[in-house]
Amino acid sequence: MNIKAYIFVFSFISIAINAFSQQFIEVKSIRQSTRDYSEFGANYFEDGIVYCSNKREDIIISRQGSENQSFYNVYFIPPSKISKKQNTEFLDASINKLYNDGPLTSNGSVLVFARNYEKNKGAKDKTNTVGLFVSNKINNTWSEPIPFPYNDEKYSLSYPSINKEGNTLYFSSDMAGGFGEYDIYVSFFKDEKWSAPQNIGKSINTSSKEISPFIFQDNRLYFSSNNDSLNKFDVFYSDFIDNNWQTPFRL
């Protein structure tokens, strides 16, 4: 999974709700971010923060990908450590496996994360694709993750974002039939199963890459796109009005 092109600065917005108003918000790098490794995909989880990092956990044993960098794992910062320079926690072994894991999204009862497929894939195989995996909280315990029913090793599904009710899932994919290299799709949980992914349309998806969707209050979608002349990623948002996503605004 070629994540380098999609990495964003790992930062923490001090007052998230106010970020959606017109006032300026100060953005600071949190104490757990590093200079030597990459961190991305920060999200709220169980009153703390989860994020992905390729930092080395063992100075002797370290699995590396095709660019001689360690694979990404998911880490958790408990609320008591967010403002302190303390080590983060390695998330459960049912989530962190051999290759790249994350990013992760959760509404508190449903958890969805991305993971490299392991079957018949070598550590230096650049064709490795990514799928989504789902876990449910039962009796205060997360269930063993199961594959999202529309995974396919021919293409990738990644960057999941679930709504607060846990019944609407947005993600990015390079599956066939899209408008560009990566499009944003949505799936709905109905009758105890996830619906077939739907492309959210060309008002948002372009001939380039649209990734990292984040749904806010079910009617505003934040995402990143490199649809400009410099091929660099910017953050956009679009509002859902009258059953249609509106023309995106660049932040």
Short mmCIF file of C-alpha atoms in Angstrom, two decimals:
data_model
loop_
_atom_site.label_atom_id
_atom_site.label_comp_id
_atom_site.label_asym_id
_atom_site.label_seq_id
_atom_site.Cartn_x
_atom_site.Cartn_y
_atom_site.Cartn_z
CA MET A 1 0.00 0.00 0.00
CA ASN A 2 1.58 3.26 -1.12
CA ILE A 3 0.61 5.48 1.79
CA LYS A 4 3.40 8.05 1.49
CA ALA A 5 1.55 10.08 -1.10
CA TYR A 6 -1.45 10.43 1.16
CA ILE A 7 0.16 11.28 4.46
CA PHE A 8 -1.00 14.40 6.22
CA VAL A 9 0.53 16.23 9.18
CA PHE A 10 -0.57 14.50 12.36
CA SER A 11 -2.21 17.24 14.34
CA PHE A 12 -4.82 17.87 16.98
CA ILE A 13 -7.46 20.58 16.70
CA SER A 14 -8.03 21.98 20.16
CA ILE A 15 -11.76 22.64 19.81
CA ALA A 16 -13.13 20.42 17.08
CA ILE A 17 -16.66 21.74 17.00
CA ASN A 18 -15.55 25.33 16.44
CA ALA A 19 -13.50 24.21 13.46
CA PHE A 20 -16.69 24.28 11.41
CA SER A 21 -17.32 27.99 12.01
CA GLN A 22 -15.68 30.91 10.25
CA GLN A 23 -13.22 31.75 13.03
CA PHE A 24 -9.57 30.77 12.89
CA ILE A 25 -8.54 27.72 14.87
CA GLU A 26 -5.02 27.13 16.10
CA VAL A 27 -3.63 23.77 14.99
CA LYS A 28 -0.84 22.23 17.02
CA SER A 29 1.21 19.08 16.66
CA ILE A 30 0.56 16.84 19.63
CA ARG A 31 3.39 15.58 21.80
CA GLN A 32 3.27 12.01 20.47
CA SER A 33 4.06 13.03 16.88
CA THR A 34 7.59 12.31 15.67
CA ARG A 35 10.15 13.69 13.23
CA ASP A 36 11.63 10.36 12.18
CA TYR A 37 8.40 8.53 11.31
CA SER A 38 5.04 9.22 9.70
CA GLU A 39 1.75 9.59 11.55
CA PHE A 40 -1.66 9.99 9.91
CA GLY A 41 -5.32 9.05 10.19
CA ALA A 42 -5.95 10.53 13.64
CA ASN A 43 -9.48 9.94 14.92
CA TYR A 44 -11.44 9.89 18.16
CA PHE A 45 -11.78 6.48 19.80
CA GLU A 46 -13.02 5.55 23.29
CA ASP A 47 -12.40 9.06 24.66
CA GLY A 48 -8.85 9.04 23.29
CA ILE A 49 -7.19 9.23 19.89
CA VAL A 50 -6.19 6.49 17.46
CA TYR A 51 -3.72 7.04 14.66
CA CYS A 52 -1.43 5.17 12.27
CA SER A 53 2.34 5.23 12.46
CA ASN A 54 5.26 3.39 10.91
CA LYS A 55 7.50 3.89 13.92
CA ARG A 56 9.63 0.90 14.86
CA GLU A 57 8.53 -0.98 17.94
CA ASP A 58 11.51 -3.32 18.13
CA ILE A 59 15.10 -2.33 17.39
CA ILE A 60 15.91 -5.91 16.38
CA ILE A 61 12.76 -7.11 14.58
CA SER A 62 11.10 -4.76 12.15
CA ARG A 63 9.07 -5.77 9.11
CA GLN A 64 9.61 -3.44 6.17
CA GLY A 65 7.86 -2.78 2.87
CA SER A 66 9.13 -2.11 -0.63
CA GLU A 67 10.57 1.30 0.29
CA ASN A 68 12.49 -0.04 3.30
CA GLN A 69 10.09 1.57 5.74
CA SER A 70 8.34 -0.18 8.58
CA PHE A 71 4.71 -1.11 8.04
CA TYR A 72 1.97 0.98 9.61
CA ASN A 73 0.23 -0.05 12.82
CA VAL A 74 -2.65 1.49 14.77
CA TYR A 75 -1.86 3.18 18.09
CA PHE A 76 -4.06 4.53 20.86
CA ILE A 77 -3.51 7.58 23.04
CA PRO A 78 -5.62 7.40 26.22
CA PRO A 79 -7.25 10.68 27.27
CA SER A 80 -4.87 10.97 30.22
CA LYS A 81 -1.85 11.01 27.89
CA ILE A 82 -3.02 13.32 25.09
CA SER A 83 -1.37 16.40 26.57
CA LYS A 84 1.66 14.55 27.91
CA LYS A 85 4.88 13.34 26.31
CA GLN A 86 4.23 9.67 27.01
CA ASN A 87 4.37 6.52 24.92
CA THR A 88 1.25 5.52 23.04
CA GLU A 89 -0.35 2.10 23.30
CA PHE A 90 -0.14 -0.56 20.60
CA LEU A 91 -3.76 -1.31 19.72
CA ASP A 92 -5.15 -4.84 20.05
CA ALA A 93 -3.37 -7.64 18.17
CA SER A 94 -6.63 -8.51 16.41
CA ILE A 95 -6.22 -5.24 14.52
CA ASN A 96 -2.46 -4.96 14.09
CA LYS A 97 -1.21 -7.79 11.89
CA LEU A 98 1.81 -8.42 9.63
CA TYR A 99 1.54 -5.58 7.15
CA ASN A 100 -0.12 -2.14 7.00
CA ASP A 101 -3.07 -1.59 9.33
CA GLY A 102 -5.29 1.48 9.56
CA PRO A 103 -6.71 4.02 9.45
CA LEU A 104 -9.57 3.25 11.84
CA THR A 105 -13.02 4.74 12.46
CA SER A 106 -15.58 4.00 15.17
CA ASN A 107 -18.83 5.35 16.58
CA GLY A 108 -18.33 3.49 19.86
CA SER A 109 -20.24 0.35 18.94
CA VAL A 110 -18.98 -0.35 15.40
CA LEU A 111 -15.33 -0.25 14.42
CA VAL A 112 -14.03 -0.27 10.84
CA PHE A 113 -10.40 -0.24 9.77
CA ALA A 114 -8.25 -0.81 6.70
CA ARG A 115 -5.68 -3.58 6.36
CA ASN A 116 -3.32 -5.00 3.74
CA TYR A 117 -4.32 -8.42 2.46
CA GLU A 118 -1.85 -11.08 3.60
CA LYS A 119 -2.81 -14.03 1.42
CA ASN A 120 -0.12 -14.91 -1.10
CA LYS A 121 1.50 -11.50 -0.71
CA GLY A 122 5.18 -10.93 -0.14
CA ALA A 123 6.42 -8.13 2.09
CA LYS A 124 7.94 -6.33 -0.89
CA ASP A 125 5.03 -6.86 -3.27
CA LYS A 126 3.99 -3.42 -4.50
CA THR A 127 0.66 -4.81 -5.75
CA ASN A 128 -0.62 -5.31 -2.21
CA THR A 129 -4.14 -3.96 -1.96
CA VAL A 130 -6.17 -2.94 1.05
CA GLY A 131 -9.54 -4.05 2.39
CA LEU A 132 -11.90 -2.98 5.16
CA PHE A 133 -12.59 -5.01 8.29
CA VAL A 134 -15.47 -4.61 10.75
CA SER A 135 -15.75 -5.30 14.48
CA ASN A 136 -18.76 -4.86 16.78
CA LYS A 137 -18.75 -4.12 20.48
CA ILE A 138 -20.54 -6.91 22.34
CA ASN A 139 -20.71 -6.96 26.15
CA ASN A 140 -18.06 -4.23 26.25
CA THR A 141 -15.67 -6.32 24.14
CA TRP A 142 -14.75 -5.86 20.50
CA SER A 143 -15.53 -8.89 18.35
CA GLU A 144 -13.01 -10.54 16.04
CA PRO A 145 -12.82 -8.36 12.91
CA ILE A 146 -14.52 -9.75 9.80
CA PRO A 147 -13.95 -8.66 6.19
CA PHE A 148 -16.27 -6.05 4.73
CA PRO A 149 -18.45 -8.07 2.31
CA TYR A 150 -17.41 -6.05 -0.74
CA ASN A 151 -13.66 -6.42 -0.35
CA ASP A 152 -11.83 -7.58 -3.46
CA GLU A 153 -8.08 -8.12 -3.73
CA LYS A 154 -8.17 -6.64 -7.24
CA TYR A 155 -8.57 -3.14 -5.77
CA SER A 156 -8.33 -1.25 -2.50
CA LEU A 157 -10.92 0.01 -0.03
CA SER A 158 -9.48 2.34 2.58
CA TYR A 159 -9.87 5.54 4.63
CA PRO A 160 -13.17 4.54 6.30
CA SER A 161 -15.43 7.00 8.12
CA ILE A 162 -18.58 5.87 9.90
CA ASN A 163 -21.42 8.12 11.05
CA LYS A 164 -22.45 8.49 14.69
CA GLU A 165 -25.35 6.01 14.31
CA GLY A 166 -23.03 3.36 12.87
CA ASN A 167 -25.22 2.70 9.84
CA THR A 168 -23.49 4.73 7.11
CA LEU A 169 -19.92 4.06 6.02
CA TYR A 170 -17.86 6.24 3.70
CA PHE A 171 -14.53 5.14 2.25
CA SER A 172 -12.16 5.64 -0.69
CA SER A 173 -11.54 3.05 -3.39
CA ASP A 174 -9.89 2.59 -6.76
CA MET A 175 -12.47 -0.01 -7.82
CA ALA A 176 -13.49 -0.11 -11.47
CA GLY A 177 -16.27 2.18 -12.64
CA GLY A 178 -15.22 5.30 -10.77
CA PHE A 179 -14.59 8.79 -12.07
CA GLY A 180 -10.88 8.91 -11.20
CA GLU A 181 -7.94 7.19 -9.55
CA TYR A 182 -9.63 7.06 -6.12
CA ASP A 183 -13.30 7.88 -5.52
CA ILE A 184 -15.38 8.17 -2.36
CA TYR A 185 -18.13 5.58 -1.88
CA VAL A 186 -20.88 5.02 0.67
CA SER A 187 -22.49 1.85 2.07
CA PHE A 188 -25.57 1.60 4.32
CA PHE A 189 -26.24 -0.96 7.03
CA LYS A 190 -29.79 -2.23 6.48
CA ASP A 191 -31.49 -5.48 7.46
CA GLU A 192 -28.37 -6.65 9.30
CA LYS A 193 -26.06 -6.29 6.31
CA TRP A 194 -24.05 -3.68 4.45
CA SER A 195 -25.39 -2.52 1.09
CA ALA A 196 -23.36 -2.56 -2.11
CA PRO A 197 -21.08 0.51 -2.25
CA GLN A 198 -22.42 3.50 -4.15
CA ASN A 199 -20.21 6.14 -5.75
CA ILE A 200 -21.26 9.44 -4.15
CA GLY A 201 -21.08 11.19 -7.50
CA LYS A 202 -19.10 13.49 -9.73
CA SER A 203 -19.96 16.59 -7.72
CA ILE A 204 -17.23 15.37 -5.35
CA ASN A 205 -15.28 12.70 -7.24
CA THR A 206 -12.97 13.89 -10.02
CA SER A 207 -10.48 12.35 -12.44
CA SER A 208 -7.85 12.53 -9.67
CA LYS A 209 -7.81 11.15 -6.10
CA GLU A 210 -10.46 11.83 -3.47
CA ILE A 211 -9.49 10.24 -0.17
CA SER A 212 -9.84 10.49 3.62
CA PRO A 213 -13.58 11.21 3.88
CA PHE A 214 -14.89 12.33 7.27
CA ILE A 215 -18.64 12.56 7.81
CA PHE A 216 -19.88 15.22 10.24
CA GLN A 217 -23.48 15.16 11.54
CA ASP A 218 -24.59 13.14 8.49
CA ASN A 219 -24.84 16.18 6.22
CA ARG A 220 -21.32 17.53 5.85
CA LEU A 221 -18.47 15.55 4.31
CA TYR A 222 -14.84 16.57 4.66
CA PHE A 223 -12.33 14.96 2.32
CA SER A 224 -9.00 15.46 0.60
CA SER A 225 -8.40 15.81 -3.13
CA ASN A 226 -5.41 16.41 -5.38
CA ASN A 227 -7.51 17.70 -8.26
CA ASP A 228 -5.40 20.75 -9.05
CA SER A 229 -2.55 21.65 -11.37
CA LEU A 230 0.10 20.95 -8.73
CA ASN A 231 -1.22 17.46 -7.88
CA LYS A 232 -1.11 18.31 -4.18
CA PHE A 233 -3.77 17.40 -1.66
CA ASP A 234 -6.11 20.01 -0.18
CA VAL A 235 -9.01 19.63 2.25
CA PHE A 236 -12.55 20.26 1.01
CA TYR A 237 -16.05 19.97 2.41
CA SER A 238 -19.46 19.47 0.84
CA ASP A 239 -22.95 19.72 2.33
CA PHE A 240 -25.74 17.23 1.60
CA ILE A 241 -28.80 19.27 0.58
CA ASP A 242 -31.97 18.01 -1.12
CA ASN A 243 -30.46 14.52 -1.50
CA ASN A 244 -27.41 15.83 -3.35
CA TRP A 245 -23.84 16.65 -2.43
CA GLN A 246 -23.16 20.30 -3.20
CA THR A 247 -20.14 21.78 -4.95
CA PRO A 248 -17.18 21.31 -2.57
CA PHE A 249 -15.46 24.24 -0.86
CA ARG A 250 -11.71 24.30 -0.38
CA LEU A 251 -10.65 25.05 3.21
#
